[in-house]
Amino acid sequence: MKFILRLFPEISIKSRPVRNRLIKLLSQNILNVAKHRAMECHVYSQWDKLIVCFGEKEDTSMREAAVRELSRIPGIHSFLEVDEFDFKNFDDIFEHAKVIYGAKLLGKTFAVRVKRRGNHEFTSQQAERIIGGMFKQHFPNNGVDLTHPEITINIEIDSEKAFVITGKHAGIGGYPVGSQGDVLSLISGGFDSGVSTYRAIRRGCRVNYLFFNMGGTAHEIGVKQESYFIWDRFASSHRVKFITIPFEDIVGQILERTHHGVRGVILKRMMMRVGSAVAEKIGAAALVTGESVGQVSSQTLINLSHIDRVASSLILRPLVMEDKQDIIDEATLIGTAGFAENMPEYCGVISDHPNVCPNLSFVEEEEAKMDADLVEKAVAASRFIDIKEIPEDTKRLKTDVEIEAQLKRGEVVLDVRSPDDAAKSPLKLEDNEIVLMPFYKTAKDFSSLDQLKTYVLYCDQGVMSLMQARQLKEMGFHNVKVWRPEI
């Protein structure tokens, strides 16, 4: 089966050397994707388009797979399914075209559209009239309508070759992956980071993935699955890395040592410091974030300016002027909304009554209360895997955790909320002991508790407690449950 690919318009207007480089890269990307899918593929380049062939035999499943993959490869504006053949006269063209379009003309108006390249004894308009006359004579129809036809018969002629168009499909446009260099996307599993990652890919960036782990193993697995989904769908032409940074110690010091009004900004500044160091380590030219002006307190212009000051890498913000609903709609379109809907973002636990326009000096003063070597330690503790390894990596045990609505006598409630949240609405229980252990300390400090007791983890939404309980079970502790009181 054969396809004619139209290039993203911005590629076509480039100078000859640039255009040739982009076409060559797009051709290789198509071959790489086909190899990833175990599909036989050949690509032939022309001045303003590519000819792509999949397999040697017509196969419905192969055709559907080819259409699906081509519709997701950046650099392709649109593509046509074609039936290619040699022709000597208009009868040859009609014989091929009638098989595809003849039965469709019953009771319909139609028009023939011909695009021609090469030297011929006829014009495109003459070819349209002659071939149209053949269809009108041989198949019942409601006549020719050149303005608003119900059926359009599309034919392309290139020298001695003719192509009957059997289908039209839209691509995603953009530039070929890899044409704009490497970047490092800060991905959290929310709506914003998934869409910003997709946009960076579509614009031609080779995107690596950076995850700051603040929510335990279950959250990490969820983000890995989303990252693999984005890569597999839109960028499997290139090998990239997924990097995990353990961030519990940094979050802990932010919560314990800094003023509540600037915690969100300090968290982002720490992320940019670590992200810049990792980007330099892997040769990425920029960081990609999902921030949008004014969306949350840390994304006011003042706070974004404070955040940018500590980054040694260029920061790209594809969504910087986007509305939240538009971002959610795009996440739905590209397929990442389902991940985001079931993946809480953890930056919200950082600030209480955040300051939307703090003085830089105050931010720096609060930041100075933290250990000076946190960034160095976080980078040293980073874990790198090839993104192709994620499916195997995420097969790790996902232990079921018992969830109960009513506490039993003798069970100890382990309150994993942040200290501020626990102080604002403290638990008051008569029959059960309560132990305060913030989520960022649970994995590290749980072993110090009396392991002869059963611990029931609690948080306001029941999400953080579940993730921490799963992580504890994976660590070998089986005396844990989750408490979700009946509302």
Short mmCIF file of C-alpha atoms in Angstrom, two decimals:
data_model
loop_
_atom_site.label_atom_id
_atom_site.label_comp_id
_atom_site.label_asym_id
_atom_site.label_seq_id
_atom_site.Cartn_x
_atom_site.Cartn_y
_atom_site.Cartn_z
CA MET A 1 0.00 0.00 0.00
CA LYS A 2 1.23 3.43 -0.91
CA PHE A 3 0.85 6.92 0.58
CA ILE A 4 1.76 10.41 -0.61
CA LEU A 5 2.82 12.61 2.28
CA ARG A 6 2.52 16.40 2.25
CA LEU A 7 5.12 18.19 4.33
CA PHE A 8 4.38 20.62 7.13
CA PRO A 9 4.14 23.96 5.22
CA GLU A 10 6.94 25.60 7.22
CA ILE A 11 9.28 22.89 5.94
CA SER A 12 8.41 23.61 2.31
CA ILE A 13 9.40 27.29 2.55
CA LYS A 14 12.85 26.62 3.99
CA SER A 15 16.01 27.03 1.92
CA ARG A 16 17.03 24.03 -0.15
CA PRO A 17 19.72 22.76 2.27
CA VAL A 18 17.44 23.09 5.31
CA ARG A 19 14.49 21.53 3.51
CA ASN A 20 16.60 18.62 2.32
CA ARG A 21 17.90 18.05 5.85
CA LEU A 22 14.37 18.06 7.31
CA ILE A 23 13.04 15.75 4.60
CA LYS A 24 15.91 13.32 5.16
CA LEU A 25 15.27 13.35 8.91
CA LEU A 26 11.51 12.85 8.45
CA SER A 27 12.18 9.93 6.11
CA GLN A 28 14.43 8.29 8.69
CA ASN A 29 11.88 8.93 11.44
CA ILE A 30 9.20 7.15 9.42
CA LEU A 31 11.50 4.17 8.92
CA ASN A 32 12.36 4.12 12.64
CA VAL A 33 8.69 4.15 13.65
CA ALA A 34 7.95 1.37 11.18
CA LYS A 35 10.81 -0.67 12.63
CA HIS A 36 9.49 -0.07 16.16
CA ARG A 37 6.13 -1.47 14.98
CA ALA A 38 7.74 -4.33 13.02
CA MET A 39 6.28 -3.00 9.76
CA GLU A 40 7.95 -3.29 6.36
CA CYS A 41 8.39 0.21 4.97
CA HIS A 42 10.11 2.10 2.15
CA VAL A 43 10.34 5.89 1.78
CA TYR A 44 11.09 7.87 -1.40
CA SER A 45 11.58 11.62 -1.23
CA GLN A 46 10.53 14.23 -3.79
CA TRP A 47 10.78 18.02 -3.80
CA ASP A 48 7.63 18.76 -1.81
CA LYS A 49 6.40 15.34 -0.69
CA LEU A 50 7.34 11.83 0.33
CA ILE A 51 6.14 8.55 -1.12
CA VAL A 52 5.79 5.86 1.56
CA CYS A 53 5.10 2.18 0.89
CA PHE A 54 4.10 -0.36 3.54
CA GLY A 55 4.37 -4.05 2.72
CA GLU A 56 3.88 -5.66 -0.65
CA LYS A 57 0.32 -6.94 -0.28
CA GLU A 58 -2.93 -5.20 0.52
CA ASP A 59 -3.89 -5.96 4.10
CA THR A 60 -6.63 -4.25 6.08
CA SER A 61 -4.88 -4.43 9.44
CA MET A 62 -1.60 -3.23 7.91
CA ARG A 63 -3.41 -0.35 6.23
CA GLU A 64 -5.07 0.71 9.50
CA ALA A 65 -1.74 0.53 11.31
CA ALA A 66 -0.01 2.55 8.61
CA VAL A 67 -2.67 5.28 8.69
CA ARG A 68 -2.53 5.39 12.49
CA GLU A 69 1.25 5.73 12.62
CA LEU A 70 1.53 8.31 9.84
CA SER A 71 -1.14 10.46 11.50
CA ARG A 72 1.08 10.75 14.62
CA ILE A 73 4.53 11.42 13.15
CA PRO A 74 5.56 15.09 13.48
CA GLY A 75 6.46 16.76 10.20
CA ILE A 76 3.55 15.37 8.18
CA HIS A 77 0.82 17.88 7.32
CA SER A 78 -1.48 15.40 5.56
CA PHE A 79 -1.27 12.24 3.52
CA LEU A 80 -3.15 10.45 0.78
CA GLU A 81 -3.78 6.76 0.28
CA VAL A 82 -3.18 6.04 -3.40
CA ASP A 83 -3.47 3.34 -6.00
CA GLU A 84 -0.38 3.81 -8.20
CA PHE A 85 -0.06 2.47 -11.76
CA ASP A 86 1.56 3.14 -15.13
CA PHE A 87 -0.72 4.69 -17.74
CA LYS A 88 -0.64 5.33 -21.45
CA ASN A 89 -4.03 6.95 -21.93
CA PHE A 90 -7.15 8.08 -20.09
CA ASP A 91 -8.74 4.65 -20.44
CA ASP A 92 -6.02 3.24 -18.17
CA ILE A 93 -6.80 5.85 -15.53
CA PHE A 94 -10.54 5.29 -15.78
CA GLU A 95 -10.17 1.52 -15.43
CA HIS A 96 -8.38 1.97 -12.10
CA ALA A 97 -10.51 4.82 -10.81
CA LYS A 98 -13.86 3.21 -11.57
CA VAL A 99 -13.16 0.33 -9.20
CA ILE A 100 -12.81 2.80 -6.35
CA TYR A 101 -15.35 5.49 -7.21
CA GLY A 102 -17.87 3.98 -9.66
CA ALA A 103 -20.37 2.54 -7.16
CA LYS A 104 -20.21 5.70 -5.03
CA LEU A 105 -21.70 7.88 -7.79
CA LEU A 106 -25.17 6.36 -7.65
CA GLY A 107 -27.61 9.25 -7.16
CA LYS A 108 -24.80 11.71 -6.38
CA THR A 109 -23.23 14.74 -8.03
CA PHE A 110 -19.51 14.52 -8.63
CA ALA A 111 -16.40 16.27 -9.90
CA VAL A 112 -12.99 15.04 -11.07
CA ARG A 113 -9.92 16.85 -9.76
CA VAL A 114 -6.57 16.22 -11.46
CA LYS A 115 -3.14 17.40 -10.32
CA ARG A 116 -0.44 16.95 -12.94
CA ARG A 117 3.37 17.02 -12.94
CA GLY A 118 5.60 16.49 -16.00
CA ASN A 119 5.24 16.97 -19.74
CA HIS A 120 1.97 15.77 -21.28
CA GLU A 121 -0.08 16.51 -24.39
CA PHE A 122 -3.04 17.50 -22.24
CA THR A 123 -3.75 19.95 -19.43
CA SER A 124 -5.16 19.10 -16.03
CA GLN A 125 -8.50 20.65 -17.03
CA GLN A 126 -8.68 18.53 -20.19
CA ALA A 127 -7.97 15.39 -18.16
CA GLU A 128 -10.74 16.31 -15.72
CA ARG A 129 -13.28 16.78 -18.53
CA ILE A 130 -12.40 13.56 -20.35
CA ILE A 131 -12.28 11.32 -17.27
CA GLY A 132 -15.39 12.98 -15.87
CA GLY A 133 -17.22 12.25 -19.12
CA MET A 134 -16.30 8.58 -18.83
CA PHE A 135 -17.75 8.36 -15.33
CA LYS A 136 -20.89 10.22 -16.36
CA GLN A 137 -21.44 7.83 -19.26
CA HIS A 138 -20.76 4.55 -17.45
CA PHE A 139 -22.30 5.05 -13.98
CA PRO A 140 -25.71 6.39 -12.86
CA ASN A 141 -25.25 9.80 -11.26
CA ASN A 142 -26.84 13.22 -10.74
CA GLY A 143 -24.38 15.04 -12.94
CA VAL A 144 -21.22 17.07 -12.58
CA ASP A 145 -21.09 19.81 -9.95
CA LEU A 146 -17.78 21.68 -9.92
CA THR A 147 -18.73 23.91 -6.98
CA HIS A 148 -20.20 21.62 -4.34
CA PRO A 149 -19.88 18.00 -5.52
CA GLU A 150 -21.07 15.22 -3.25
CA ILE A 151 -18.27 12.96 -4.52
CA THR A 152 -14.82 14.18 -5.53
CA ILE A 153 -12.65 11.89 -7.64
CA ASN A 154 -9.04 12.81 -6.92
CA ILE A 155 -6.30 11.82 -9.37
CA GLU A 156 -2.64 12.78 -9.54
CA ILE A 157 -0.48 12.33 -12.63
CA ASP A 158 3.33 12.39 -12.42
CA SER A 159 5.03 11.82 -15.78
CA GLU A 160 4.07 8.25 -16.76
CA LYS A 161 2.65 7.37 -13.35
CA ALA A 162 -0.91 7.97 -12.19
CA PHE A 163 -2.31 7.90 -8.66
CA VAL A 164 -5.96 7.45 -7.80
CA ILE A 165 -6.62 8.85 -4.34
CA THR A 166 -8.47 6.33 -2.17
CA GLY A 167 -8.32 8.20 1.13
CA LYS A 168 -7.27 11.50 2.73
CA HIS A 169 -5.90 11.86 6.25
CA ALA A 170 -4.61 14.68 8.44
CA GLY A 171 -1.21 14.58 10.08
CA ILE A 172 -0.19 16.50 13.19
CA GLY A 173 2.14 18.88 11.36
CA GLY A 174 5.14 20.33 13.13
CA TYR A 175 8.80 19.56 12.57
CA PRO A 176 10.44 16.11 12.49
CA VAL A 177 11.48 14.85 15.92
CA GLY A 178 15.17 15.53 16.46
CA SER A 179 15.36 18.53 14.14
CA GLN A 180 15.43 21.04 17.01
CA GLY A 181 17.73 19.22 19.42
CA ASP A 182 17.30 17.58 22.83
CA VAL A 183 15.19 18.93 25.69
CA LEU A 184 14.28 17.67 29.15
CA SER A 185 10.57 17.76 30.04
CA LEU A 186 9.57 18.05 33.69
CA ILE A 187 6.65 15.65 33.76
CA SER A 188 4.37 15.21 36.76
CA GLY A 189 1.45 13.22 35.38
CA GLY A 190 -0.96 16.20 35.35
CA PHE A 191 -2.78 17.71 32.38
CA ASP A 192 -0.23 20.47 31.82
CA SER A 193 3.02 18.54 31.69
CA GLY A 194 1.62 15.92 29.30
CA VAL A 195 0.41 18.55 26.83
CA SER A 196 3.59 20.64 27.06
CA THR A 197 5.63 17.49 26.39
CA TYR A 198 3.52 16.69 23.33
CA ARG A 199 3.92 20.22 22.00
CA ALA A 200 7.69 20.07 22.38
CA ILE A 201 7.72 16.79 20.45
CA ARG A 202 5.49 18.23 17.72
CA ARG A 203 7.83 21.19 17.37
CA GLY A 204 10.71 18.87 16.56
CA CYS A 205 12.38 18.41 19.94
CA ARG A 206 13.81 15.10 21.06
CA VAL A 207 12.20 14.96 24.49
CA ASN A 208 13.70 13.22 27.51
CA TYR A 209 11.60 12.91 30.66
CA LEU A 210 12.40 14.11 34.19
CA PHE A 211 10.23 13.12 37.14
CA PHE A 212 10.60 14.47 40.68
CA ASN A 213 9.34 11.74 42.97
CA MET A 214 7.40 13.16 45.91
CA GLY A 215 4.57 10.64 46.02
CA GLY A 216 6.08 7.18 46.25
CA THR A 217 6.48 4.23 43.92
CA ALA A 218 2.87 4.13 42.72
CA HIS A 219 3.06 7.75 41.52
CA GLU A 220 6.37 7.08 39.79
CA ILE A 221 4.93 4.08 37.98
CA GLY A 222 1.92 6.13 36.85
CA VAL A 223 4.11 8.92 35.45
CA LYS A 224 6.36 6.39 33.72
CA GLN A 225 3.33 4.85 32.05
CA GLU A 226 2.15 8.25 30.79
CA SER A 227 5.64 9.15 29.56
CA TYR A 228 5.91 5.87 27.68
CA PHE A 229 2.47 6.45 26.18
CA ILE A 230 3.48 9.89 24.84
CA TRP A 231 6.79 8.63 23.50
CA ASP A 232 5.32 5.49 21.97
CA ARG A 233 2.53 7.40 20.26
CA PHE A 234 4.36 10.46 18.96
CA ALA A 235 8.13 10.05 19.22
CA SER A 236 9.16 6.40 19.01
CA SER A 237 11.54 7.30 16.17
CA HIS A 238 14.15 8.23 18.80
CA ARG A 239 15.61 6.62 21.90
CA VAL A 240 15.31 8.87 24.96
CA LYS A 241 15.79 8.66 28.72
CA PHE A 242 13.44 8.72 31.68
CA ILE A 243 15.10 10.15 34.77
CA THR A 244 13.73 9.89 38.31
CA ILE A 245 14.88 12.29 41.02
CA PRO A 246 14.04 11.39 44.66
CA PHE A 247 12.69 14.67 46.05
CA GLU A 248 11.40 13.66 49.48
CA ASP A 249 14.30 15.24 51.39
CA ILE A 250 13.95 18.52 49.54
CA VAL A 251 10.19 18.62 50.11
CA GLY A 252 10.73 17.77 53.76
CA GLN A 253 13.13 20.65 54.32
CA ILE A 254 10.87 23.05 52.46
CA LEU A 255 7.93 22.11 54.67
CA GLU A 256 9.90 22.12 57.90
CA ARG A 257 12.20 25.11 57.46
CA THR A 258 10.68 27.68 55.07
CA HIS A 259 7.84 30.18 55.28
CA HIS A 260 4.53 28.78 54.03
CA GLY A 261 3.94 31.69 51.64
CA VAL A 262 6.91 30.94 49.39
CA ARG A 263 7.16 27.16 49.54
CA GLY A 264 5.74 26.66 46.07
CA VAL A 265 8.25 29.05 44.54
CA ILE A 266 11.15 27.47 46.41
CA LEU A 267 10.04 24.02 45.28
CA LYS A 268 10.04 25.14 41.64
CA ARG A 269 13.42 26.84 42.06
CA MET A 270 14.87 23.61 43.42
CA MET A 271 13.38 21.72 40.49
CA MET A 272 14.97 24.13 38.01
CA ARG A 273 18.37 23.83 39.70
CA VAL A 274 18.24 20.05 39.60
CA GLY A 275 16.71 20.01 36.13
CA SER A 276 19.44 22.28 34.76
CA ALA A 277 22.13 20.02 36.20
CA VAL A 278 20.54 16.91 34.70
CA ALA A 279 20.02 18.67 31.35
CA GLU A 280 23.71 19.53 31.21
CA LYS A 281 24.55 15.94 32.10
CA ILE A 282 22.62 14.50 29.12
CA GLY A 283 23.30 17.33 26.67
CA ALA A 284 19.76 18.76 26.61
CA ALA A 285 19.54 22.37 25.45
CA ALA A 286 16.44 23.36 27.43
CA LEU A 287 13.90 22.41 30.09
CA VAL A 288 10.22 22.10 29.19
CA THR A 289 7.53 22.86 31.77
CA GLY A 290 3.75 23.01 31.75
CA GLU A 291 3.49 26.39 33.47
CA SER A 292 0.88 28.94 32.37
CA VAL A 293 0.80 32.55 33.52
CA GLY A 294 -1.52 33.03 36.48
CA GLN A 295 -2.76 29.45 36.65
CA VAL A 296 -1.49 28.91 40.20
CA SER A 297 0.30 31.09 42.74
CA SER A 298 3.80 30.01 41.70
CA GLN A 299 3.03 31.00 38.10
CA THR A 300 2.49 34.73 38.49
CA LEU A 301 4.94 36.79 36.47
CA ILE A 302 6.85 37.75 39.61
CA ASN A 303 7.19 34.16 40.77
CA LEU A 304 8.08 32.86 37.30
CA SER A 305 10.81 35.49 37.22
CA HIS A 306 12.10 34.28 40.60
CA ILE A 307 12.05 30.70 39.32
CA ASP A 308 13.91 31.52 36.09
CA ARG A 309 16.78 33.20 37.94
CA VAL A 310 18.17 29.94 39.29
CA ALA A 311 18.03 27.95 36.03
CA SER A 312 21.22 27.63 34.03
CA SER A 313 19.21 26.08 31.16
CA LEU A 314 16.76 27.75 28.83
CA ILE A 315 13.19 27.17 30.07
CA LEU A 316 10.52 26.52 27.42
CA ARG A 317 6.87 26.96 28.45
CA PRO A 318 4.66 25.81 25.53
CA LEU A 319 1.46 26.55 27.51
CA VAL A 320 2.47 29.89 28.97
CA MET A 321 -0.61 31.78 27.68
CA GLU A 322 -3.11 28.90 27.50
CA ASP A 323 -6.40 28.57 29.41
CA LYS A 324 -6.81 25.51 31.63
CA GLN A 325 -9.85 24.20 29.77
CA ASP A 326 -8.02 24.40 26.45
CA ILE A 327 -5.17 22.40 27.99
CA ILE A 328 -7.60 19.77 29.27
CA ASP A 329 -9.25 19.58 25.84
CA GLU A 330 -5.88 19.04 24.16
CA ALA A 331 -4.96 16.38 26.73
CA THR A 332 -8.18 14.59 25.79
CA LEU A 333 -7.32 14.89 22.09
CA ILE A 334 -3.82 13.42 22.43
CA GLY A 335 -4.91 10.71 24.88
CA THR A 336 -3.24 11.79 28.14
CA ALA A 337 -6.34 13.07 29.96
CA GLY A 338 -7.06 9.66 31.48
CA PHE A 339 -3.65 9.60 33.14
CA ALA A 340 -4.08 13.11 34.52
CA GLU A 341 -7.55 12.42 35.89
CA ASN A 342 -6.15 9.63 38.02
CA MET A 343 -2.81 11.19 38.87
CA PRO A 344 -2.80 13.89 41.56
CA GLU A 345 -0.24 16.69 41.38
CA TYR A 346 1.71 17.20 44.57
CA CYS A 347 2.80 20.80 44.28
CA GLY A 348 -0.48 21.75 45.93
CA VAL A 349 0.66 20.36 49.28
CA ILE A 350 3.53 22.83 49.45
CA SER A 351 2.07 26.30 50.02
CA ASP A 352 -0.53 27.52 52.48
CA HIS A 353 -1.75 31.07 51.77
CA PRO A 354 0.91 31.50 49.05
CA ASN A 355 2.47 34.86 48.31
CA VAL A 356 1.87 35.75 44.66
CA CYS A 357 4.44 38.57 44.56
CA PRO A 358 7.15 37.97 47.17
CA ASN A 359 10.38 39.93 47.22
CA LEU A 360 13.28 38.01 45.77
CA SER A 361 15.33 38.75 48.86
CA PHE A 362 12.70 37.07 51.07
CA VAL A 363 12.61 33.98 48.83
CA GLU A 364 16.40 33.73 48.93
CA GLU A 365 16.44 34.28 52.70
CA GLU A 366 13.98 31.41 53.25
CA GLU A 367 15.82 29.20 50.78
CA ALA A 368 19.05 29.72 52.70
CA LYS A 369 17.53 27.85 55.66
CA MET A 370 17.86 24.60 53.70
CA ASP A 371 20.99 22.47 53.41
CA ALA A 372 23.34 23.78 50.74
CA ASP A 373 24.09 20.37 49.23
CA LEU A 374 20.50 19.28 48.49
CA VAL A 375 20.80 19.82 44.73
CA GLU A 376 24.08 17.94 44.51
CA LYS A 377 22.64 15.02 46.48
CA ALA A 378 19.46 14.90 44.38
CA VAL A 379 21.40 14.82 41.11
CA ALA A 380 23.71 12.13 42.49
CA ALA A 381 20.68 10.02 43.45
CA SER A 382 19.03 10.33 40.01
CA ARG A 383 18.02 7.11 38.27
CA PHE A 384 18.23 6.81 34.47
CA ILE A 385 16.48 4.24 32.30
CA ASP A 386 15.91 3.93 28.57
CA ILE A 387 12.26 4.76 27.96
CA LYS A 388 11.87 1.49 26.05
CA GLU A 389 12.47 -0.31 29.33
CA ILE A 390 9.44 1.23 31.06
CA PRO A 391 6.91 -1.54 30.22
CA GLU A 392 9.13 -4.09 31.92
CA ASP A 393 9.97 -1.69 34.74
CA THR A 394 6.30 -1.02 35.55
CA LYS A 395 5.53 -4.72 35.93
CA ARG A 396 6.74 -4.37 39.50
CA LEU A 397 4.30 -5.66 42.07
CA LYS A 398 1.30 -3.39 42.54
CA THR A 399 0.15 -4.75 45.87
CA ASP A 400 -3.49 -4.34 46.80
CA VAL A 401 -4.02 -2.36 49.96
CA GLU A 402 -6.98 -2.89 52.25
CA ILE A 403 -9.13 0.21 52.62
CA GLU A 404 -11.44 0.49 55.59
CA ALA A 405 -14.08 3.02 56.55
CA GLN A 406 -14.25 2.07 60.24
CA LEU A 407 -11.22 1.80 62.50
CA LYS A 408 -10.75 -1.34 64.56
CA ARG A 409 -9.66 -1.41 68.19
CA GLY A 410 -5.89 -1.51 68.55
CA GLU A 411 -5.11 -0.09 65.09
CA VAL A 412 -2.77 2.89 65.01
CA VAL A 413 -3.68 5.78 62.73
CA LEU A 414 -0.65 7.00 60.79
CA ASP A 415 -1.40 10.58 59.74
CA VAL A 416 0.70 11.19 56.59
CA ARG A 417 -0.50 14.74 55.94
CA SER A 418 1.94 17.64 55.87
CA PRO A 419 2.52 19.17 59.32
CA ASP A 420 0.54 22.29 58.46
CA ASP A 421 -2.52 20.34 57.32
CA ALA A 422 -2.36 18.11 60.39
CA ALA A 423 -2.12 21.15 62.66
CA LYS A 424 -5.04 22.94 61.02
CA SER A 425 -7.44 20.01 61.38
CA PRO A 426 -6.00 17.55 63.91
CA LEU A 427 -7.51 14.12 64.25
CA LYS A 428 -9.39 13.49 67.51
CA LEU A 429 -9.88 9.82 68.31
CA GLU A 430 -10.76 8.24 71.63
CA ASP A 431 -10.03 4.59 70.93
CA ASN A 432 -7.05 4.67 68.58
CA GLU A 433 -3.50 5.92 68.88
CA ILE A 434 -2.42 8.57 66.35
CA VAL A 435 1.12 8.89 64.97
CA LEU A 436 2.10 11.91 62.88
CA MET A 437 4.46 10.97 60.03
CA PRO A 438 4.44 13.28 56.96
CA PHE A 439 4.27 11.50 53.61
CA TYR A 440 7.82 12.55 52.70
CA LYS A 441 9.14 10.67 55.74
CA THR A 442 6.95 7.58 55.63
CA ALA A 443 9.18 5.32 53.53
CA LYS A 444 12.28 6.29 55.49
CA ASP A 445 10.92 6.31 59.07
CA PHE A 446 8.24 3.60 59.07
CA SER A 447 10.69 0.89 60.11
CA SER A 448 11.31 2.73 63.41
CA LEU A 449 7.72 2.03 64.53
CA ASP A 450 6.60 -1.00 66.51
CA GLN A 451 6.05 -3.58 63.77
CA LEU A 452 3.79 -5.71 65.98
CA LYS A 453 1.05 -3.13 65.50
CA THR A 454 -1.22 -2.51 62.52
CA TYR A 455 -0.99 0.97 61.00
CA VAL A 456 -3.85 2.58 59.12
CA LEU A 457 -2.65 5.47 56.94
CA TYR A 458 -4.75 8.62 56.69
CA CYS A 459 -4.81 11.81 54.61
CA ASP A 460 -7.56 14.23 53.64
CA GLN A 461 -8.25 12.91 50.13
CA GLY A 462 -7.20 9.31 50.62
CA VAL A 463 -4.76 9.50 47.70
CA MET A 464 -1.41 10.15 49.34
CA SER A 465 -2.18 7.61 52.05
CA LEU A 466 -2.95 4.94 49.45
CA MET A 467 0.27 5.59 47.55
CA GLN A 468 2.36 5.50 50.69
CA ALA A 469 0.67 2.28 51.84
CA ARG A 470 1.41 0.67 48.48
CA GLN A 471 5.00 1.72 48.70
CA LEU A 472 5.33 0.29 52.22
CA LYS A 473 3.85 -3.01 51.06
CA GLU A 474 6.32 -3.12 48.18
CA MET A 475 9.08 -2.54 50.74
CA GLY A 476 7.92 -5.63 52.62
CA PHE A 477 5.70 -4.11 55.34
CA HIS A 478 2.34 -5.88 55.42
CA ASN A 479 0.93 -4.37 58.61
CA VAL A 480 -0.54 -1.37 56.75
CA LYS A 481 -4.03 -0.36 55.62
CA VAL A 482 -5.72 2.85 54.50
CA TRP A 483 -8.44 4.64 56.45
CA ARG A 484 -11.06 6.52 54.48
CA PRO A 485 -13.74 7.66 56.93
CA GLU A 486 -17.31 7.55 55.70
CA ILE A 487 -18.54 11.02 54.75
#
